[in-house]
Amino acid sequence: MKLKVCGMKYVENIREVAALNPDYLGFIFYDRSKRNFEGIIPEIPKGIKKTGVFVNEYLEIVLSLAEAYKLNALQLHGDESVAYIKELKDHLERSRQEKRLQKVEIIKVFGIKDTFDFSVLKPYEEVVDYFLFDTKGKERGGNGVTFDWTVLKDYNSTKPFFLSGGIGLNEAASVKEILKTDLPIYALDVNSKFETKPGLKSIKDLQKFKKDLSL
């Protein structure tokens, strides 16, 4: 089971979290977010995938930031269409061929509250590497609330996904239970429940979470 720690903001905290060796570190490039990232990403272990989080952003800006920060994954948290993602992938492939980027994963986010029509995912299956299911709320992520995970029993795709939305230490037991199912959960995505303030993660709590779930 992979772990993604999202909403990183502060240089020293980035280093401390990276020392725990999560599989992904998320950096939010969305100026309406309290965790909007600007600045320098310090040197982190090569095995950690730097993930840029975008919301309905212009392709040119996504590509520019992907190249500037050498991102390994792009998380699309808005209403991005299949056509948008196809065009983005074409540009990313060109950048890879020109050796400006390595392979970049595409993660498409969908918000869930009490119900969800999983048929909307079908057109996206061929253009994304992973889905991410987050809690539908006032903010585009980082709401600190879990959605009703029983909705996922109707998930009818083989595409692996990230489970997100209000996951913290108190949810460890529930996470263990859902991981016993045959759902293709690829990674857990954590954020606000591990913060002492927006963007600043508690190392102690992350260590305990990793230990509780043997991550």
mmCIF file of C-alpha atoms in Angstrom, residues 77 109-118 120-121 131-137 143 145-155 161-165:
data_model
loop_
_atom_site.group_PDB
_atom_site.id
_atom_site.type_symbol
_atom_site.label_atom_id
_atom_site.label_comp_id
_atom_site.label_asym_id
_atom_site.label_seq_id
_atom_site.Cartn_x
_atom_site.Cartn_y
_atom_site.Cartn_z
ATOM 1 C CA HIS A 77 -8.566 18.197 -8.970
ATOM 2 C CA VAL A 109 -9.810 13.307 -8.789
ATOM 3 C CA PHE A 110 -13.536 12.823 -8.276
ATOM 4 C CA GLY A 111 -15.415 14.108 -5.241
ATOM 5 C CA ILE A 112 -17.891 11.825 -3.460
ATOM 6 C CA LYS A 113 -20.400 12.612 -0.750
ATOM 7 C CA ASP A 114 -23.261 10.162 -0.157
ATOM 8 C CA THR A 115 -23.684 8.780 -3.682
ATOM 9 C CA PHE A 116 -21.685 8.647 -6.902
ATOM 10 C CA ASP A 117 -22.361 7.637 -10.511
ATOM 11 C CA PHE A 118 -19.317 5.528 -11.357
ATOM 12 C CA VAL A 120 -18.729 8.911 -15.425
ATOM 13 C CA LEU A 121 -15.303 7.328 -14.938
ATOM 14 C CA PHE A 131 -8.338 7.812 -9.985
ATOM 15 C CA LEU A 132 -8.469 9.555 -6.620
ATOM 16 C CA PHE A 133 -11.673 9.662 -4.587
ATOM 17 C CA ASP A 134 -11.948 12.604 -2.218
ATOM 18 C CA THR A 135 -14.752 14.045 -0.116
ATOM 19 C CA LYS A 136 -16.952 16.494 -1.983
ATOM 20 C CA GLY A 137 -16.992 19.667 0.104
ATOM 21 C CA ASN A 143 -11.797 19.466 4.014
ATOM 22 C CA VAL A 145 -13.982 14.980 6.361
ATOM 23 C CA THR A 146 -14.367 11.389 5.170
ATOM 24 C CA PHE A 147 -17.043 10.396 2.677
ATOM 25 C CA ASP A 148 -19.219 7.292 3.000
ATOM 26 C CA TRP A 149 -16.785 4.564 1.912
ATOM 27 C CA THR A 150 -19.604 2.062 1.476
ATOM 28 C CA VAL A 151 -20.359 3.908 -1.796
ATOM 29 C CA LEU A 152 -17.176 2.306 -3.178
ATOM 30 C CA LYS A 153 -18.820 -1.124 -3.163
ATOM 31 C CA ASP A 154 -20.313 -0.082 -6.516
ATOM 32 C CA TYR A 155 -16.895 0.702 -8.027
ATOM 33 C CA PHE A 161 -7.231 4.463 -7.086
ATOM 34 C CA PHE A 162 -6.072 6.662 -4.222
ATOM 35 C CA LEU A 163 -8.387 6.821 -1.210
ATOM 36 C CA SER A 164 -8.519 10.350 0.180
ATOM 37 C CA GLY A 165 -10.650 12.671 2.276
#
